Coordinates of N, CA and C in Angstrom, one line a residue:
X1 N 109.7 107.2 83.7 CA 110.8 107.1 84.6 C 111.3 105.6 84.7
X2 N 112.4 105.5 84.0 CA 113.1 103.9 84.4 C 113.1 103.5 85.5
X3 N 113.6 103.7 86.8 CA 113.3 103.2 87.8 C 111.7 102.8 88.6
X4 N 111.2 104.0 87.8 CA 109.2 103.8 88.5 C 109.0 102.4 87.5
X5 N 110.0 102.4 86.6 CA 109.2 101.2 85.8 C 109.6 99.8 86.0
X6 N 110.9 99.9 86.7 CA 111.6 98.6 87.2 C 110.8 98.7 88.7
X7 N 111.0 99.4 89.3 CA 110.2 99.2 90.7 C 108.7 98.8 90.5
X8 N 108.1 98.9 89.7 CA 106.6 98.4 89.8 C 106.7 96.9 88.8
X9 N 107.6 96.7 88.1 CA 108.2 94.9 87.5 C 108.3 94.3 89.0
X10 N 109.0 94.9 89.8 CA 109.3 93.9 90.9 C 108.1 93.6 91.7
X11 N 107.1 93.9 92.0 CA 105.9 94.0 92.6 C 105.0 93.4 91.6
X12 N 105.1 93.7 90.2 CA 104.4 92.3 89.4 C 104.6 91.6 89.5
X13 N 105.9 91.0 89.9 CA 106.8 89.4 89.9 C 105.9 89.1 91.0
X14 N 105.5 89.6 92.4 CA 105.1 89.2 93.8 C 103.7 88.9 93.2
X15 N 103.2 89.7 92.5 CA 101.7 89.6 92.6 C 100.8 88.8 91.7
X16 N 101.9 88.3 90.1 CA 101.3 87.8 89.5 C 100.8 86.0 89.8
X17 N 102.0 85.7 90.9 CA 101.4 84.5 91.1 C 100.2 84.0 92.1
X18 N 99.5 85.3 92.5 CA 98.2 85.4 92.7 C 97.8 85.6 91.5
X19 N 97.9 85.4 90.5 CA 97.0 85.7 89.5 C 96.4 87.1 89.3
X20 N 97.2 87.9 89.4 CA 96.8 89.6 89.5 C 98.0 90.2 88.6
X21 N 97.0 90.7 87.3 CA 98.1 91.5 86.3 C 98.1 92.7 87.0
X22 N 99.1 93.6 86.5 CA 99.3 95.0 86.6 C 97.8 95.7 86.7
X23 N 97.0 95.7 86.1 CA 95.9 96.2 86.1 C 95.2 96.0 87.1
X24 N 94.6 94.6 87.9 CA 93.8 94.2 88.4 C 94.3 94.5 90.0
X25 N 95.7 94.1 90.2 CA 95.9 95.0 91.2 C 96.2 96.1 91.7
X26 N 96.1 96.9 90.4 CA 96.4 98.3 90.6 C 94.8 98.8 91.0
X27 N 93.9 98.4 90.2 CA 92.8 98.4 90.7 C 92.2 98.0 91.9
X28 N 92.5 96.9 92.4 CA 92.1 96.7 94.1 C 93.0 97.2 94.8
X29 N 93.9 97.7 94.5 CA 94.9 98.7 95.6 C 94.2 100.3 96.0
X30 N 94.0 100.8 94.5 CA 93.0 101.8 95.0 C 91.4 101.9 95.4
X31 N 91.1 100.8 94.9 CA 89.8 100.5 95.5 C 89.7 100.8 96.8
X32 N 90.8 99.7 97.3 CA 90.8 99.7 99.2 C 91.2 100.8 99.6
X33 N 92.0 101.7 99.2 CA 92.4 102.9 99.6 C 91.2 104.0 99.8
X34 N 90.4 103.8 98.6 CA 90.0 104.9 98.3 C 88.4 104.7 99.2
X35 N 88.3 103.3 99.3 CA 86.6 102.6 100.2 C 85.9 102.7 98.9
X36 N 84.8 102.2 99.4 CA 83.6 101.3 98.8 C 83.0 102.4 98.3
X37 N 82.4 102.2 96.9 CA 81.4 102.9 96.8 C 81.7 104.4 96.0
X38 N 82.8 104.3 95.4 CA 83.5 104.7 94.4 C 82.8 104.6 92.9
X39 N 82.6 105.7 91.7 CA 82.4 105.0 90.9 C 83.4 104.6 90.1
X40 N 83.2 104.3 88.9 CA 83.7 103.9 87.8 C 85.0 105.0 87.0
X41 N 84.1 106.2 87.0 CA 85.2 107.4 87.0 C 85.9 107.9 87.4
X42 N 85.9 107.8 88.9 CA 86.6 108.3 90.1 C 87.5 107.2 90.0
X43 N 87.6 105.5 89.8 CA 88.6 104.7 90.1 C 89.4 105.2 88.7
X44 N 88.9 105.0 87.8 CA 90.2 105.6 86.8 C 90.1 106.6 86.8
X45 N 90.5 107.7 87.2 CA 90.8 109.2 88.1 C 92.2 108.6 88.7
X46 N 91.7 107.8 90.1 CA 93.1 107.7 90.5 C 94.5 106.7 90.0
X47 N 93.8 105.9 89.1 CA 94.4 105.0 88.5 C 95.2 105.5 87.3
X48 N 94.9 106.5 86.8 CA 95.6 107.4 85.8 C 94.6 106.5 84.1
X49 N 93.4 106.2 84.1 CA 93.3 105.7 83.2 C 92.2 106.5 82.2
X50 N 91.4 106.0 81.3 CA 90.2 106.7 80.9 C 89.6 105.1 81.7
X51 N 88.2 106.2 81.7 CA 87.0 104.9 82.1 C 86.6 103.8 81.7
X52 N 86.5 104.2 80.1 CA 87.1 102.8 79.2 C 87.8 101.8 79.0
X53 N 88.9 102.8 79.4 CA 89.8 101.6 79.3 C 89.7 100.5 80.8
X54 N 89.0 101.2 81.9 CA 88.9 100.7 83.2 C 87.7 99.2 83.0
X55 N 86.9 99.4 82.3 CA 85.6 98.5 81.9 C 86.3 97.3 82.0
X56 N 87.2 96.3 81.2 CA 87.7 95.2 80.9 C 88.3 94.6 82.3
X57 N 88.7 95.5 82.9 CA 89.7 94.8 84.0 C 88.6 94.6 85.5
X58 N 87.5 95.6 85.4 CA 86.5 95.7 86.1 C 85.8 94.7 86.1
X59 N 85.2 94.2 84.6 CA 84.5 93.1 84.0 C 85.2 91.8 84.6
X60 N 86.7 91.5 84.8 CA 87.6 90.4 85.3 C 87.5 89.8 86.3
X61 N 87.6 91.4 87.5 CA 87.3 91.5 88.6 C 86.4 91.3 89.1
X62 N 85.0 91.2 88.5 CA 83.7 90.7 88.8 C 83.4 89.6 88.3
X63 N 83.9 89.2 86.9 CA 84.0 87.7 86.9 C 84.6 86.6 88.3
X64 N 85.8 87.4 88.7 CA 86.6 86.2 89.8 C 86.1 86.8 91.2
X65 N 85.0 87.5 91.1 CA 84.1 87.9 92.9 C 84.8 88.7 93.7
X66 N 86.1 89.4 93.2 CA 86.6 90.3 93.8 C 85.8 91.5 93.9
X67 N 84.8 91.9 92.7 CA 84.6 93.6 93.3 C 82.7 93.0 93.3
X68 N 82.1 94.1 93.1 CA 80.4 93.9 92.9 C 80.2 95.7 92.3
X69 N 79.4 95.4 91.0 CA 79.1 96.8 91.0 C 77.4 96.9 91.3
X70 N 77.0 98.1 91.9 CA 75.7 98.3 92.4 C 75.5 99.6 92.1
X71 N 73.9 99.8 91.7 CA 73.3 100.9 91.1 C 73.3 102.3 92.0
X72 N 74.0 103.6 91.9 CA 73.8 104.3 92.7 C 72.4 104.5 93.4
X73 N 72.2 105.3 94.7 CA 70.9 105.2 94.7 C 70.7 106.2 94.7
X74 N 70.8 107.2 93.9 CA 70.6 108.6 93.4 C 70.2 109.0 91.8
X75 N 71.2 108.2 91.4 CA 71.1 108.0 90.1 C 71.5 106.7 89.2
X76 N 70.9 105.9 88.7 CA 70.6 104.8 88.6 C 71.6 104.8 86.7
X77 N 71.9 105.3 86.5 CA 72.7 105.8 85.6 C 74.2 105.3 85.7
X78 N 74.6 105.6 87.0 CA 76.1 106.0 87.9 C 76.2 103.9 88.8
X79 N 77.1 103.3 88.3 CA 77.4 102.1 89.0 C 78.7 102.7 90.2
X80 N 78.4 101.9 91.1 CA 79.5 102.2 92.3 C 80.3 100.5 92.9
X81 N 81.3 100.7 92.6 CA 82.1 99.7 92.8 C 82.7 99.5 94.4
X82 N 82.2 98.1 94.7 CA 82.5 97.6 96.0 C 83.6 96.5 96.5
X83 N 84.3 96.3 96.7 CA 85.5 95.4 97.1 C 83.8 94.0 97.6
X84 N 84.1 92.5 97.2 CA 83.6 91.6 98.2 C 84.4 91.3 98.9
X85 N 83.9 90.0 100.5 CA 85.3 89.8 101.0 C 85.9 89.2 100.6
X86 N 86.4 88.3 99.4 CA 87.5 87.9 99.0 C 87.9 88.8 98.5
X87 N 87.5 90.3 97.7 CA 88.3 91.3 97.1 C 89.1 91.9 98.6
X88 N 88.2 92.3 99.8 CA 88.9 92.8 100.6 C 90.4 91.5 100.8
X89 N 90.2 90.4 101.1 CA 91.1 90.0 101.5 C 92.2 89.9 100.0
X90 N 92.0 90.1 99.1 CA 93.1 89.9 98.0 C 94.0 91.2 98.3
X91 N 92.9 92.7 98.2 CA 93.3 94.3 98.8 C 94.5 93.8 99.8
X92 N 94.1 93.3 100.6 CA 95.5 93.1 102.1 C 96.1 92.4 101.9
X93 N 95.9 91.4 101.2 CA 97.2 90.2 100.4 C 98.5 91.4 99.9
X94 N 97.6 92.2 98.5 CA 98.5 93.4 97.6 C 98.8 94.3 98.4
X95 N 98.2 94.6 99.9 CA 99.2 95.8 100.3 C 100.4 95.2 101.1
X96 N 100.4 94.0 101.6 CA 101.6 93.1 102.3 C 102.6 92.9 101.6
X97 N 102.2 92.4 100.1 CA 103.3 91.9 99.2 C 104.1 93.7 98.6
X98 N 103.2 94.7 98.6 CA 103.3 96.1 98.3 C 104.7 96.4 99.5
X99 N 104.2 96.3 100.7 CA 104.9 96.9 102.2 C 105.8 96.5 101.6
X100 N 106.0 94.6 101.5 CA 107.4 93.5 101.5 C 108.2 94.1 100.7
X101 N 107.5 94.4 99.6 CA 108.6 94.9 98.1 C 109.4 95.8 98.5
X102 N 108.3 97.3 99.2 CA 109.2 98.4 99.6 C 110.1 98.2 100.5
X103 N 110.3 97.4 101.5 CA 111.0 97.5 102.8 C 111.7 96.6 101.5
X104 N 112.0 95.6 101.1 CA 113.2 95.3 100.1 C 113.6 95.7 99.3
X105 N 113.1 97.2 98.6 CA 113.7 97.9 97.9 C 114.8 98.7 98.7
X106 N 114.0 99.4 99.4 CA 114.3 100.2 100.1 C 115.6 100.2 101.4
X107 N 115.8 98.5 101.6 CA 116.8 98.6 102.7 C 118.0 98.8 102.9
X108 N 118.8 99.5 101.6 CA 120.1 100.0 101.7 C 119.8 101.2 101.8
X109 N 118.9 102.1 102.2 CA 118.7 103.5 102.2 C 118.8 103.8 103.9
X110 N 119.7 104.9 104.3 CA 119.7 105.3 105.4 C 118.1 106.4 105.5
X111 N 117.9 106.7 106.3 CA 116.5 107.2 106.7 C 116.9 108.9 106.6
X112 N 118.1 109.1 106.4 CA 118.5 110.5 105.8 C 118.3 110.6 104.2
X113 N 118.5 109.5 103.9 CA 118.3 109.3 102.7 C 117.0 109.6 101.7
X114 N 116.2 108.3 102.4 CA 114.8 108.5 102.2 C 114.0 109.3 102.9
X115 N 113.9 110.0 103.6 CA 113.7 111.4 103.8 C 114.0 112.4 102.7
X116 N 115.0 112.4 102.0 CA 115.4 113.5 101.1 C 114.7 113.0 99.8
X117 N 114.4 111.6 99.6 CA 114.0 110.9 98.7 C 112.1 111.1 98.8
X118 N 111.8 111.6 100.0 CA 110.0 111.9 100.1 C 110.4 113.2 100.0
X119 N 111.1 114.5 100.3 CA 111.0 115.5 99.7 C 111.0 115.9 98.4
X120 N 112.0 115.2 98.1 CA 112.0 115.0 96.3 C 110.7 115.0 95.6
X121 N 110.2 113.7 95.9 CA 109.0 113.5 95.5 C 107.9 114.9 95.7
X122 N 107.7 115.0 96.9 CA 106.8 116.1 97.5 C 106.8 117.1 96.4
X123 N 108.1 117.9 96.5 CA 108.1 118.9 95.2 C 108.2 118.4 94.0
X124 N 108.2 117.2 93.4 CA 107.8 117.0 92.0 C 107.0 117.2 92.0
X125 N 106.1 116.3 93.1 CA 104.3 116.1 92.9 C 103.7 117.7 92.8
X126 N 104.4 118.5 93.6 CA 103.5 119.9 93.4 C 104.3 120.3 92.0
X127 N 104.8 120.0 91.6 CA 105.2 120.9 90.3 C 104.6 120.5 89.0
X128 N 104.5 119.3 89.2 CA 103.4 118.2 88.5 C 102.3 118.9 88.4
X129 N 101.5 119.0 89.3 CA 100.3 119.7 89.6 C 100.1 121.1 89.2
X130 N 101.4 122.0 89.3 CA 100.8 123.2 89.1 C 101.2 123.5 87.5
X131 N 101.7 122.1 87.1 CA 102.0 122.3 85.7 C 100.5 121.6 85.3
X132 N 99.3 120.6 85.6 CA 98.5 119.8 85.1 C 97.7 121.3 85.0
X133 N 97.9 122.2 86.3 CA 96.8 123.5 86.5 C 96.8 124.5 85.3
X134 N 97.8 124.5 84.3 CA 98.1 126.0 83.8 C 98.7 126.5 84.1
X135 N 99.0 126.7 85.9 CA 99.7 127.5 86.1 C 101.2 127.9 85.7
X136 N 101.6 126.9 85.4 CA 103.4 126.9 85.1 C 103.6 126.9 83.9
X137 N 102.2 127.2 82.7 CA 102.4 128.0 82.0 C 103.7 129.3 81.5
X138 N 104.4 129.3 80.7 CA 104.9 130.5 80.3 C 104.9 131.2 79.1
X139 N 104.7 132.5 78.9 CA 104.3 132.8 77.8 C 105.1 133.9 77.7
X140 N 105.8 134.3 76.4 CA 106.9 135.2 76.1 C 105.9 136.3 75.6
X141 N 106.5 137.6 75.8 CA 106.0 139.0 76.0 C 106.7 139.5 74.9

């Protein structure tokens, strides 16, 4: 979607001069969302990534003391990823510059508007979903 792609350019412009690519704060945005103690697969779950591809940007983020990974204590197999507090405070840095962007995208929109614009959304996202399900499957008889 052109616009999903220009609206997340403008929030790169805010965030890169923290030194945060597309990745790295896509990743502490859902970290914080999602709390501590997350693993590896579950963050790229909501990230839309493979796990794989999650490794590099993880590796970055623990080079610069933003996250910490630690050994499940169940299964020693399974790392679980923790925001430190400089990752917390970068997390609140990205959702302020996140808020800023949207209330500046967003300020020519009457609240009739964007209302109709979260409905929108609403039923894509389920249509989305019942298409990821199978369900919206069709099959000619």
């Amino acid at each position: 979607m052109f616009v999903a792609r220009r609206w997340r350019q403008v929030v790169d412009q805010r965030l890169v001069a923290r030194g945060l690519s597309d990745a790295s704060w896509t990743s502490l945005f859902h970290l914080s969302v999602a709390g501590d103690g997350i693993t590896q697969k579950e963050l790229a779950r909501l990230i839309g990534l493979d796990g794989s591809s999650l490794v590099r940007t993880l590796d970055h983020l623990s080079e610069r003391g933003l996250i910490e990974r630690r050994v499940d204590d169940h299964d020693r197999r399974v790392r679980r990823i923790h925001l430190t507090d400089d990752g917390q405070s970068t997390a609140q840095t990205i959702r302020e510059k996140l808020t800023s962007a949207e209330f500046e995208l967003l300020a020519e929109s009457s609240d009739d508007e964007l209302q109709g614009l979260v409905e929108a959304f609403g039923r894509l996202s389920q249509h989305i979903a019942v298409l990821e399900d199978g369900e919206g499957e069709h099959h000619d008889e």
